[in-house]
mmCIF file of C-alpha atoms in Angstrom:
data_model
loop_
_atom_site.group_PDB
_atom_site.id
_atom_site.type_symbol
_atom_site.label_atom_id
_atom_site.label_comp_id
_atom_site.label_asym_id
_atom_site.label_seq_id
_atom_site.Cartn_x
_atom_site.Cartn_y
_atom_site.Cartn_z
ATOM 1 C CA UNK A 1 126.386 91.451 84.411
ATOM 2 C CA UNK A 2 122.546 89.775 84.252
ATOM 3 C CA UNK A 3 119.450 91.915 84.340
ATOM 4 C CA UNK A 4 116.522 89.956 86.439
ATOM 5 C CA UNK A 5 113.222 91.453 85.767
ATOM 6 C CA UNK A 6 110.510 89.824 88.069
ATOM 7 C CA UNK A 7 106.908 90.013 86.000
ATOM 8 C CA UNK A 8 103.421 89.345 87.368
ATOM 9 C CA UNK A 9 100.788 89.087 84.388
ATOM 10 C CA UNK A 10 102.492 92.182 82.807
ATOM 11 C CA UNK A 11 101.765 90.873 78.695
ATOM 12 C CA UNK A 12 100.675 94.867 78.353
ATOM 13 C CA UNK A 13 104.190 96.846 79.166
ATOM 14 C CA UNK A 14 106.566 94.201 79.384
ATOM 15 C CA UNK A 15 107.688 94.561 75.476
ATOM 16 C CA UNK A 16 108.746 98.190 76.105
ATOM 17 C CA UNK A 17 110.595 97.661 79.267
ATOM 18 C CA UNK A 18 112.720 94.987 77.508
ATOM 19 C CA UNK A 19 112.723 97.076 74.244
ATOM 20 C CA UNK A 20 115.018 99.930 76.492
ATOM 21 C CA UNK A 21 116.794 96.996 78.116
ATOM 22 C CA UNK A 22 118.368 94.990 75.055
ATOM 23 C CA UNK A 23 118.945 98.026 73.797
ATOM 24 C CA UNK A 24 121.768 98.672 76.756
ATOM 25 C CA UNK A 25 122.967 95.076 76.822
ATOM 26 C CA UNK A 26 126.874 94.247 76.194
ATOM 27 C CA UNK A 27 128.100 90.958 74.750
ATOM 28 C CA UNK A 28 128.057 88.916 77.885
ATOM 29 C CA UNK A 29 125.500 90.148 79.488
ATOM 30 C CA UNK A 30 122.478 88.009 80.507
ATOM 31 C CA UNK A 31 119.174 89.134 80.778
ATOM 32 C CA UNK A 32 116.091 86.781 82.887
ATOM 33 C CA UNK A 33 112.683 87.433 82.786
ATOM 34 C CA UNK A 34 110.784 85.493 85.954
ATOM 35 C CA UNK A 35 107.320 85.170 84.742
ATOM 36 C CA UNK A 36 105.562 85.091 88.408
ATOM 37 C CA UNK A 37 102.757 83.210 88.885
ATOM 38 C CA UNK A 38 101.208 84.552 85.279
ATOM 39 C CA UNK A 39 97.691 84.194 83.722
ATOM 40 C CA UNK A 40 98.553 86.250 81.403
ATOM 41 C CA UNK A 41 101.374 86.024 78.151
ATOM 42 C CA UNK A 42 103.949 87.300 79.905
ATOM 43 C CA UNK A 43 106.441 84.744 78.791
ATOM 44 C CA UNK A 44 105.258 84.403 75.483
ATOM 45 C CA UNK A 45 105.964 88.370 75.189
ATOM 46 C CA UNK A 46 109.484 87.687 77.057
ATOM 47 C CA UNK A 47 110.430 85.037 74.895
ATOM 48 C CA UNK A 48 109.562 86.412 71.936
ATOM 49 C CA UNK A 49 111.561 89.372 72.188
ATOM 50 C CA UNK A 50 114.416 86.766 72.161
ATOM 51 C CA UNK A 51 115.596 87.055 76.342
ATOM 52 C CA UNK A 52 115.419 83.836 78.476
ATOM 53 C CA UNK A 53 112.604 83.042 81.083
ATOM 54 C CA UNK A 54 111.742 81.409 83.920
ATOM 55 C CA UNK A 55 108.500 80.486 84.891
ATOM 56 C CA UNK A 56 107.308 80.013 88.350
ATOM 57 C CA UNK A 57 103.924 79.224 89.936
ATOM 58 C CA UNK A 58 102.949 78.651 93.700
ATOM 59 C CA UNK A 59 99.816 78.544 95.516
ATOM 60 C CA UNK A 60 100.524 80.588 98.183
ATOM 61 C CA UNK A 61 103.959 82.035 98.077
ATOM 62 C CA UNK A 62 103.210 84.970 96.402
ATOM 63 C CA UNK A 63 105.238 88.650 96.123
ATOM 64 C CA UNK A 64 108.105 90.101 93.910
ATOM 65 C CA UNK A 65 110.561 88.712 96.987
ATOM 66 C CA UNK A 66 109.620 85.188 95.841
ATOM 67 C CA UNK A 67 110.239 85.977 92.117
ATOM 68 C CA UNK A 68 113.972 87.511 93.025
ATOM 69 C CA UNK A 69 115.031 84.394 94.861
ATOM 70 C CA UNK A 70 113.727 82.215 91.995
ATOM 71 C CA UNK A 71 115.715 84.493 89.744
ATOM 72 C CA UNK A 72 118.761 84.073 91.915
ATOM 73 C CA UNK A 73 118.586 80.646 92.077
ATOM 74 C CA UNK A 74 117.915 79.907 88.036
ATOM 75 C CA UNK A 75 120.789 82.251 87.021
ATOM 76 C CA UNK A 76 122.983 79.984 89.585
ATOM 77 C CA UNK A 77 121.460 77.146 88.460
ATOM 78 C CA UNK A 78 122.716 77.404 84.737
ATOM 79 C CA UNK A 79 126.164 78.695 84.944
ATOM 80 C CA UNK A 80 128.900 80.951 86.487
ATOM 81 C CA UNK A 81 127.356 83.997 88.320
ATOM 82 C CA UNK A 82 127.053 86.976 87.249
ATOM 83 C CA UNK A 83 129.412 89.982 88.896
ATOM 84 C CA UNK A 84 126.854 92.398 89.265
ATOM 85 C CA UNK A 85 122.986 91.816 89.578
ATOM 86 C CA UNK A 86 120.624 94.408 88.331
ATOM 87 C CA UNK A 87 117.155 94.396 88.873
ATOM 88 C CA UNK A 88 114.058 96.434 87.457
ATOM 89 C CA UNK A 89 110.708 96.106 87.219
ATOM 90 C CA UNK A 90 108.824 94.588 84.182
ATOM 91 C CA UNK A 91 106.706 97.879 83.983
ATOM 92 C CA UNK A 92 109.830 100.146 84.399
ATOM 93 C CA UNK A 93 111.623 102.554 81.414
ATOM 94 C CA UNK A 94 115.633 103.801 81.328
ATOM 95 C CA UNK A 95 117.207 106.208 80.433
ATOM 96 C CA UNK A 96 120.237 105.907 77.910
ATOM 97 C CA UNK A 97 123.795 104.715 79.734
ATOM 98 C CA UNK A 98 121.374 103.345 83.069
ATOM 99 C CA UNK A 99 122.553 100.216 83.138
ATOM 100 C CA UNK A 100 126.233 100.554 82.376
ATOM 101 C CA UNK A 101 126.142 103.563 84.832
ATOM 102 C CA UNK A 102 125.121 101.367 87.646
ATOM 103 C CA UNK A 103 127.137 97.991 86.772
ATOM 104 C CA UNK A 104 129.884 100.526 86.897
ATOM 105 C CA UNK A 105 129.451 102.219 89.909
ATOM 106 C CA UNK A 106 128.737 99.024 91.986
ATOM 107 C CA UNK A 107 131.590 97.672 90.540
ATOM 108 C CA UNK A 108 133.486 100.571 91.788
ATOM 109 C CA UNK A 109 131.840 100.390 95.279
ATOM 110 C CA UNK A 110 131.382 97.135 95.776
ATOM 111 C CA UNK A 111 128.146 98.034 97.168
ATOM 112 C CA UNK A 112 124.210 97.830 95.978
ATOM 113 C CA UNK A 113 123.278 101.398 93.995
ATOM 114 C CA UNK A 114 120.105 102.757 93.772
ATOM 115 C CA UNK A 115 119.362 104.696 90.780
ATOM 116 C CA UNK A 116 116.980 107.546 90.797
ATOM 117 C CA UNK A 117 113.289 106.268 90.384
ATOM 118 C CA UNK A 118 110.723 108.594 89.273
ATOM 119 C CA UNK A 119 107.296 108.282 88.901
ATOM 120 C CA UNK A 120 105.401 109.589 85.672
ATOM 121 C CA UNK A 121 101.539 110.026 85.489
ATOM 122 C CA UNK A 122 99.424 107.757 82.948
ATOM 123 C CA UNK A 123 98.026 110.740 81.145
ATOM 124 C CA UNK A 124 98.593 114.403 79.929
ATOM 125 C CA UNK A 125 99.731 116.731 83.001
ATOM 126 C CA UNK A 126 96.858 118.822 82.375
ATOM 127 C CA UNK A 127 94.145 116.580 82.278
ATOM 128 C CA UNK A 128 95.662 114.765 85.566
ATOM 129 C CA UNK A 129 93.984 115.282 89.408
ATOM 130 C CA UNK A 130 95.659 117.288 91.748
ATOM 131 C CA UNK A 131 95.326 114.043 94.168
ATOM 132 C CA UNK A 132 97.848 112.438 91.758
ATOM 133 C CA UNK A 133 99.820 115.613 91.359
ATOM 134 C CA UNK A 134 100.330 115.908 95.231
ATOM 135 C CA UNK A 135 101.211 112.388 95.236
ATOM 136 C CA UNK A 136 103.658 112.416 92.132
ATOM 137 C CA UNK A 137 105.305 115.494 94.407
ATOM 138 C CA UNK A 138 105.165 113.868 97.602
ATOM 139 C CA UNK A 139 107.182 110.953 95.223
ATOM 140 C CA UNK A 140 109.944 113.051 94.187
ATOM 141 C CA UNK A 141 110.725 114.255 97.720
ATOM 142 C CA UNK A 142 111.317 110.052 98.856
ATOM 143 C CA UNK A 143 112.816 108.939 95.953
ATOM 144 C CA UNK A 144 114.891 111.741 94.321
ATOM 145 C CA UNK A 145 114.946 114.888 96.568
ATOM 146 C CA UNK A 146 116.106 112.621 99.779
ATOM 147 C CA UNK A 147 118.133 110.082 98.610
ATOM 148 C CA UNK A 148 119.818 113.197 97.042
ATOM 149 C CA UNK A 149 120.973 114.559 99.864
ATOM 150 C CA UNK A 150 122.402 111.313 101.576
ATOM 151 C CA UNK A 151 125.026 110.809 98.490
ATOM 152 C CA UNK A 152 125.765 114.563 98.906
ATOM 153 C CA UNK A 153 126.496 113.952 102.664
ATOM 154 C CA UNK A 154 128.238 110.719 101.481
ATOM 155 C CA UNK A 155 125.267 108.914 103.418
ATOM 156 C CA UNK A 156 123.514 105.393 102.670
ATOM 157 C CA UNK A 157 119.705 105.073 101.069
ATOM 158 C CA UNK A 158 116.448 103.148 101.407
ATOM 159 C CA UNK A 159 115.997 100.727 98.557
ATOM 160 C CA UNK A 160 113.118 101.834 96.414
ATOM 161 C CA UNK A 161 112.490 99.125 94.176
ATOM 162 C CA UNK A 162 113.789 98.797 90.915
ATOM 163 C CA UNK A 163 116.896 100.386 88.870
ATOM 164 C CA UNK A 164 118.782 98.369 91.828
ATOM 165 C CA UNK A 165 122.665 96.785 91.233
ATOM 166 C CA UNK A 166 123.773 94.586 93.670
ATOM 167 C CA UNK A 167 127.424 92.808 94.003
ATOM 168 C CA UNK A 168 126.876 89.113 93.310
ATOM 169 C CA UNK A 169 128.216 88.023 96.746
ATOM 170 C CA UNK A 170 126.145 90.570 98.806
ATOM 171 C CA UNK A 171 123.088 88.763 97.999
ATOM 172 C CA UNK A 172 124.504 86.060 99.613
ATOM 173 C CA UNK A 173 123.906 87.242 102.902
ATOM 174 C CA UNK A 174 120.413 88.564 102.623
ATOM 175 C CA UNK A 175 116.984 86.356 102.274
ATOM 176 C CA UNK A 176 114.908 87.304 99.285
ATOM 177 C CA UNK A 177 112.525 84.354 99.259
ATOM 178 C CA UNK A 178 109.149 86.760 101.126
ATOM 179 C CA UNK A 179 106.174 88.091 100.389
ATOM 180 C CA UNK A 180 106.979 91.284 102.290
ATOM 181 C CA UNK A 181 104.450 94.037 100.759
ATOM 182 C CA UNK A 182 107.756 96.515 100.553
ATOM 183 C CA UNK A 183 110.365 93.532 99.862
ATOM 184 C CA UNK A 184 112.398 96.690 98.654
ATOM 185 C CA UNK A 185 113.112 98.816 101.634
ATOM 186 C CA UNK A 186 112.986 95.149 103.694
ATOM 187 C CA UNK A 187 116.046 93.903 101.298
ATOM 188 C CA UNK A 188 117.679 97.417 101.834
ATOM 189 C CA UNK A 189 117.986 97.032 105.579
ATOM 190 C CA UNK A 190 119.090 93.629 105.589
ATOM 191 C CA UNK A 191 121.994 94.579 103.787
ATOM 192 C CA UNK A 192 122.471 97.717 106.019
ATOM 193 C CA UNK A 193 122.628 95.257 108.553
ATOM 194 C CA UNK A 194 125.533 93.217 106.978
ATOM 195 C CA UNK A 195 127.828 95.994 106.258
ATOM 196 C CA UNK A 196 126.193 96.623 102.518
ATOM 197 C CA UNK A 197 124.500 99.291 102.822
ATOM 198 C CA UNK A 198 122.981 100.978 99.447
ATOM 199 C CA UNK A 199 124.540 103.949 97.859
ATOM 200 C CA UNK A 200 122.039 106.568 95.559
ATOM 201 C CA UNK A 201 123.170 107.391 91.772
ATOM 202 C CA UNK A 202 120.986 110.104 90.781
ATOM 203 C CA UNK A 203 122.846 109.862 87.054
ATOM 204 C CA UNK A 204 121.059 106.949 86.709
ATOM 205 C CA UNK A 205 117.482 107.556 85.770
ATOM 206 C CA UNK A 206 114.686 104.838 85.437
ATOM 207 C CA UNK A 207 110.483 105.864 85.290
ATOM 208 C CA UNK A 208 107.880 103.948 86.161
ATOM 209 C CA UNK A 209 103.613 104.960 86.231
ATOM 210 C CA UNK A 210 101.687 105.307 88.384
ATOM 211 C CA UNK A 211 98.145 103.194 88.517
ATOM 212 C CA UNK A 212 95.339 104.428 86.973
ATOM 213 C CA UNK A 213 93.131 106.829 89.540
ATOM 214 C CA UNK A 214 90.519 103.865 90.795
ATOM 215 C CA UNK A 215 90.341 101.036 93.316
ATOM 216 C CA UNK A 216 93.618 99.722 92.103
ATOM 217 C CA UNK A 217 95.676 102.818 92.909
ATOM 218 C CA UNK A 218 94.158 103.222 96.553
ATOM 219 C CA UNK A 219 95.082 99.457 97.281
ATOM 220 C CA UNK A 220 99.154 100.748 95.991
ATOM 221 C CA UNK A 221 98.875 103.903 98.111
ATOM 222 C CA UNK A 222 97.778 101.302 101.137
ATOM 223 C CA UNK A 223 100.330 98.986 100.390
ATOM 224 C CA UNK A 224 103.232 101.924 100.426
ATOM 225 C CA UNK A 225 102.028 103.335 103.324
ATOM 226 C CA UNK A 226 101.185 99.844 105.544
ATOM 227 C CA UNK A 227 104.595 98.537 104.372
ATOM 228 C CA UNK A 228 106.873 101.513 105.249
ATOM 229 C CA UNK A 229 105.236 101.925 108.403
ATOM 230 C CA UNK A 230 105.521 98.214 109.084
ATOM 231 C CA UNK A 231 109.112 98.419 108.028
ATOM 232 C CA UNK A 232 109.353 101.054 110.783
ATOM 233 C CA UNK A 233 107.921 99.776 113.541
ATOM 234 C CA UNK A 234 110.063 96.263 113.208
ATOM 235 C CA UNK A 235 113.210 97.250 111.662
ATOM 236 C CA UNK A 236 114.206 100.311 113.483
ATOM 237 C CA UNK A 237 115.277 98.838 116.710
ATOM 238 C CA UNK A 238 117.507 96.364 114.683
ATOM 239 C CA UNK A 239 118.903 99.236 113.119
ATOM 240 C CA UNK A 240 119.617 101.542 115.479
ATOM 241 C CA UNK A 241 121.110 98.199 117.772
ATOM 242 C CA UNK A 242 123.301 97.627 114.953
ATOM 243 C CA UNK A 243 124.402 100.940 114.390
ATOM 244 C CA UNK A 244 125.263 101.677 117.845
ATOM 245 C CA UNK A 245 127.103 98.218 118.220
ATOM 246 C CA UNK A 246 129.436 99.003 115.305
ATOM 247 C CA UNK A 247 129.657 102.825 115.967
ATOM 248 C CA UNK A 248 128.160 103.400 112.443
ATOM 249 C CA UNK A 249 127.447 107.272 111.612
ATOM 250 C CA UNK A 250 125.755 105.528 108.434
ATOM 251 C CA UNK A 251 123.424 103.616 109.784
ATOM 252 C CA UNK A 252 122.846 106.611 111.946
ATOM 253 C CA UNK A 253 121.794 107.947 109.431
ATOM 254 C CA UNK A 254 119.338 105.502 107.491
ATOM 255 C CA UNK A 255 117.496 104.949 110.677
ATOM 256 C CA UNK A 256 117.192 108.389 110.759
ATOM 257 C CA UNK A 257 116.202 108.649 107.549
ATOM 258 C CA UNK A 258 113.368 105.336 108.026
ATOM 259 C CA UNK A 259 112.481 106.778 110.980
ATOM 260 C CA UNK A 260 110.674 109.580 109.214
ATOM 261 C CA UNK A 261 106.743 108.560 108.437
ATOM 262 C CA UNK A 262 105.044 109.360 105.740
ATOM 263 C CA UNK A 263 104.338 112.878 105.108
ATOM 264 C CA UNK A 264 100.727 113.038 105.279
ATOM 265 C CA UNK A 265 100.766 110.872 108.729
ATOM 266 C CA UNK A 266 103.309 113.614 109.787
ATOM 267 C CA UNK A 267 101.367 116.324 109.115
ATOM 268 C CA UNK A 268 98.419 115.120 110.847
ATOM 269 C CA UNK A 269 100.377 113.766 113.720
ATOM 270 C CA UNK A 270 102.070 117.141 114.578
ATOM 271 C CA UNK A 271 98.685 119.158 114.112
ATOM 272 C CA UNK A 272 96.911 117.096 116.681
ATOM 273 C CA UNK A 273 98.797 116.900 119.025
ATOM 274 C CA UNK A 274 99.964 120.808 118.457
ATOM 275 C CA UNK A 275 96.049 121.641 118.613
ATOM 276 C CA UNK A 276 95.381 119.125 121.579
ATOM 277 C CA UNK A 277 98.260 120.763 123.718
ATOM 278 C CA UNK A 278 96.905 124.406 122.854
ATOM 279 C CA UNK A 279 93.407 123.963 123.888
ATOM 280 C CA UNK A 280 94.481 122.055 126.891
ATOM 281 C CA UNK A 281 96.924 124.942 127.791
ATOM 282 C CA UNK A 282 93.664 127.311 127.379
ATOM 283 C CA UNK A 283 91.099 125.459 129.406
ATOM 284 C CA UNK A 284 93.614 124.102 131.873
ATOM 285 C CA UNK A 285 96.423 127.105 132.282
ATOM 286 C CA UNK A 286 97.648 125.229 135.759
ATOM 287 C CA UNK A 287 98.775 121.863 133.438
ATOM 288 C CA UNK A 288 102.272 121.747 133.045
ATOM 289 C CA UNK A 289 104.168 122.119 130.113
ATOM 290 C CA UNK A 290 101.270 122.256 128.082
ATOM 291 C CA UNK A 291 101.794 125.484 126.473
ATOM 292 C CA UNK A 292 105.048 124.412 125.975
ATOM 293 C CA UNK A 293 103.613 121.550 124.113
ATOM 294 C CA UNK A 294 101.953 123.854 121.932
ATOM 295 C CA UNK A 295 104.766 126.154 121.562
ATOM 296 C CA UNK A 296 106.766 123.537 120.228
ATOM 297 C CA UNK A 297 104.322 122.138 118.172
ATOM 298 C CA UNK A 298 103.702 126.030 116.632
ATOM 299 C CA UNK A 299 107.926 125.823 115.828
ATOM 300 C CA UNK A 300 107.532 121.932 114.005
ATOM 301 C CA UNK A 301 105.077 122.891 112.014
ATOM 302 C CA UNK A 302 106.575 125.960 110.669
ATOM 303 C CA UNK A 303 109.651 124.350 110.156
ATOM 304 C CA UNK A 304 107.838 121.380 108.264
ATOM 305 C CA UNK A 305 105.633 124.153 105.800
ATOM 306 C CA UNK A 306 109.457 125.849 105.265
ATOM 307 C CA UNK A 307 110.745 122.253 104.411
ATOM 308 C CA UNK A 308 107.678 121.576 101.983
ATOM 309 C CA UNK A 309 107.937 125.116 100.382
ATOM 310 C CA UNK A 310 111.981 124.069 99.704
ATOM 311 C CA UNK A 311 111.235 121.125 98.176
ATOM 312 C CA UNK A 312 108.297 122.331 95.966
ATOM 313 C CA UNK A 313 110.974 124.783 94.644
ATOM 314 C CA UNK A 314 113.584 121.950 94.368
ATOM 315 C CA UNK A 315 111.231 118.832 92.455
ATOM 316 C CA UNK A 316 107.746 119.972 92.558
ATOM 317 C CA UNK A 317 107.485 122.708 90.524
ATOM 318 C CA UNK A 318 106.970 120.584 87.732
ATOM 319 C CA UNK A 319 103.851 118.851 89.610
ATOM 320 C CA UNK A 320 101.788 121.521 91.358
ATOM 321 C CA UNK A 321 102.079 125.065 90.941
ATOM 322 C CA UNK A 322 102.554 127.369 94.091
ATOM 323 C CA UNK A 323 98.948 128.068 94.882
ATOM 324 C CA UNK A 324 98.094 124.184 94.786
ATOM 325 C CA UNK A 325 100.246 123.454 97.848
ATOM 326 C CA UNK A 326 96.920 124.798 99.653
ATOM 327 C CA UNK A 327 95.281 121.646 98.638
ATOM 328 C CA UNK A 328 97.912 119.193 100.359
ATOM 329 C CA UNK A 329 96.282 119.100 104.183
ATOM 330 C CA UNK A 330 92.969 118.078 102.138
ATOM 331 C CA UNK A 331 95.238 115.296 100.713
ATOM 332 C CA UNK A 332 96.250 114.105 103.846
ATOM 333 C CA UNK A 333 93.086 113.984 105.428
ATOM 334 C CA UNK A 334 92.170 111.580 102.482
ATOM 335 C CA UNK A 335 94.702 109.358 103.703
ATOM 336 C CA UNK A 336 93.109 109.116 107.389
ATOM 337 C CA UNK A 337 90.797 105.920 106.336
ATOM 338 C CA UNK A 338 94.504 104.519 105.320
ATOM 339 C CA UNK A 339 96.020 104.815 108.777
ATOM 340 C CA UNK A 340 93.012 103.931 110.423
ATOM 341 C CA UNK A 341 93.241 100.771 108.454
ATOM 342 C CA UNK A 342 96.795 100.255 109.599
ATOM 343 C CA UNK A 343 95.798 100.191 113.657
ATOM 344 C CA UNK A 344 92.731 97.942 112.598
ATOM 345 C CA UNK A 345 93.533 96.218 109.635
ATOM 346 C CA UNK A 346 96.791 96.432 108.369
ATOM 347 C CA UNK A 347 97.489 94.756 104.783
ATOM 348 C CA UNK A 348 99.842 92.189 104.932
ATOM 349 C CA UNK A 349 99.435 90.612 101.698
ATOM 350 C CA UNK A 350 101.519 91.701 98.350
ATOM 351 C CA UNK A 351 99.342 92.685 95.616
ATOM 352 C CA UNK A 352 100.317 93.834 92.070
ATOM 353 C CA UNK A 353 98.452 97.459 91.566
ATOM 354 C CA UNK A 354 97.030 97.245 87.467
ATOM 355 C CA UNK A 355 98.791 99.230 85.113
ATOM 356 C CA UNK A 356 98.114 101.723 82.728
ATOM 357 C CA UNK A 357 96.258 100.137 79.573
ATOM 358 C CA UNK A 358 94.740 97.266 81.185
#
């Protein structure tokens, strides 16, 4: 098994993340630190905690896809390949047992695992905004409360970016070597697409933060929301062409699943054209199906404040208590400049969000 940890100027966390790592780490097992275009003393920190490292600079190829592929390549480059790949992010904490539990399990499958991926905020619960509260819920639902369900209906997952195992020889079918800003969810497909898709291991745990509350968090939020929207719009038809050619109930399924857009984009998307439809039916009775519009619209929107109010009691609980859930249309009204962006501007461009510290 070899551990590949992809690091962009992270000097600050990195010692921790490898700290929890080494700690899991059989005889036999490799463990390669890609220090990624770094300013910083990233691979001082890697190397002096003992692992191996591999240093990599480019001018313009730029993104954590580029860093994987140069992994890839220097683990092939200097000896037999490992059986399993894991990979996790330089900023990222396990739990105990993580990394046996998924070398195990994709051993077993012979497919890439996700484990679960949570989110953590950078300072007391208390003294955190409810903007980053609503978001560490929203969080939960993608990551954990979703991917949940698909391994409970025996169903594939999206990719979510580290705490991933993949079977050596799966990778061979996929391109890593991108700057895609999502390069998780991207990687996901492709091997959806192949016959490998992922499989969730909620046993698993790994944590991550989330950026400080400034310019550097709103530029992650963009990037999370252009990318999987991005994803959507290219990646769907491929999907759903390959599932229908091969008669695939999963892939179904994870189209299905990436086929859903981001909750705050849903929520304004169903209220406008719910409220469009209903004044339309009221100035302009004679309009067809109008009113039925609106009726319909009424029904989704229940059903999606029923679906919220589930999953609060399922993961959020522990983010927002009951009476905040008032708060999250104001949240996705906040995102509005965001989608706007998308239609005018869309970011195309990876970019690292800063980290808690620096």
């Amino acid at each position: 098994m070899a551990l590949l940890i992809p690091a962009h100027n992270e000097a600050v966390g990195l010692a921790a993340t490898l700290q929890t790592a080494l700690a899991q780490l059989e005889a036999g097992d490799r463990l390669l630190v890609v220090a990624d275009n770094c300013t910083d003393r990233t691979a001082e920190v890697a190397r002096s905690a003992g692992v191996e490292v591999s240093e990599r600079h480019h001018a313009t190829e730029r993104g954590k896809g580029y860093a994987l592929d140069h992994g890839l390549n220097a683990l092939l480059a200097s000896g037999q390949p490992p059986e399993v790949l894991i990979m996790i992010d330089a900023d990222c904490q396990l739990a105990p047992d993580a990394i046996d539990l998924l070398a195990r399990t994709c051993m077993a499958l012979k497919l890439p695992v996700q484990a679960d991926y949570a989110m953590q905020l950078p300072v007391d619960f208390e003294q955190s905004g409810l903007r980053q509260r609503i978001a560490g819920f929203a969080w939960a639902v993608k990551n954990s409360l979703r991917p949940r369900g698909s391994a409970r209906l025996g169903a594939p997952c999206l990719l979510t970016g580290t705490g991933m195992a993949f079977p050596w020889e799966s990778l061979a079918g996929v391109s890593l070597a991108s700057g895609h800003i999502v390069e998780d969810m991207k990687l996901g497909l492709d091997l959806a697409a192949i016959g490998r898709a992922p499989r969730y291991l909620a046993q698993a745990r790994v944590w991550s933060y989330f950026a400080p509350e400034d310019a550097s968090r709103g530029n992650q939020r963009t990037r999370w929301e252009h990318g999987h929207l991005s994803t959507l719009i290219h990646e769907l038809p491929t999907l759903l062409r390959a599932a229908w050619q091969r008669r695939d109930v999963g892939l179904i399924y994870l189209a299905a699943d990436l086929a859903v857009p981001p909750l705050a984009l849903l929520v304004m998307a169903l209220s406008s054209v719910t409220a469009a439809a209903g004044v339309l039916a009221w100035v302009a009775p004679s309009v067809s199906l109008t009113g039925t519009v609106a009726f319909l619209g009424m029904i989704e929107l229940t059903l999606l404040g029923l679906g919220v109010l589930i999953a609060w009691h399922k993961v959020g609980r522990s983010w927002l208590a009951g009476h905040e859930l008032l708060a999250a249309p104001l949240y996705a009204l906040r995102k509005i400049p965001i989608y706007l962006q998308f239609v005018i501007k869309r970011q195309s461009n990876w970019v690292r969000a800063r980290r808690d510290g620096e």
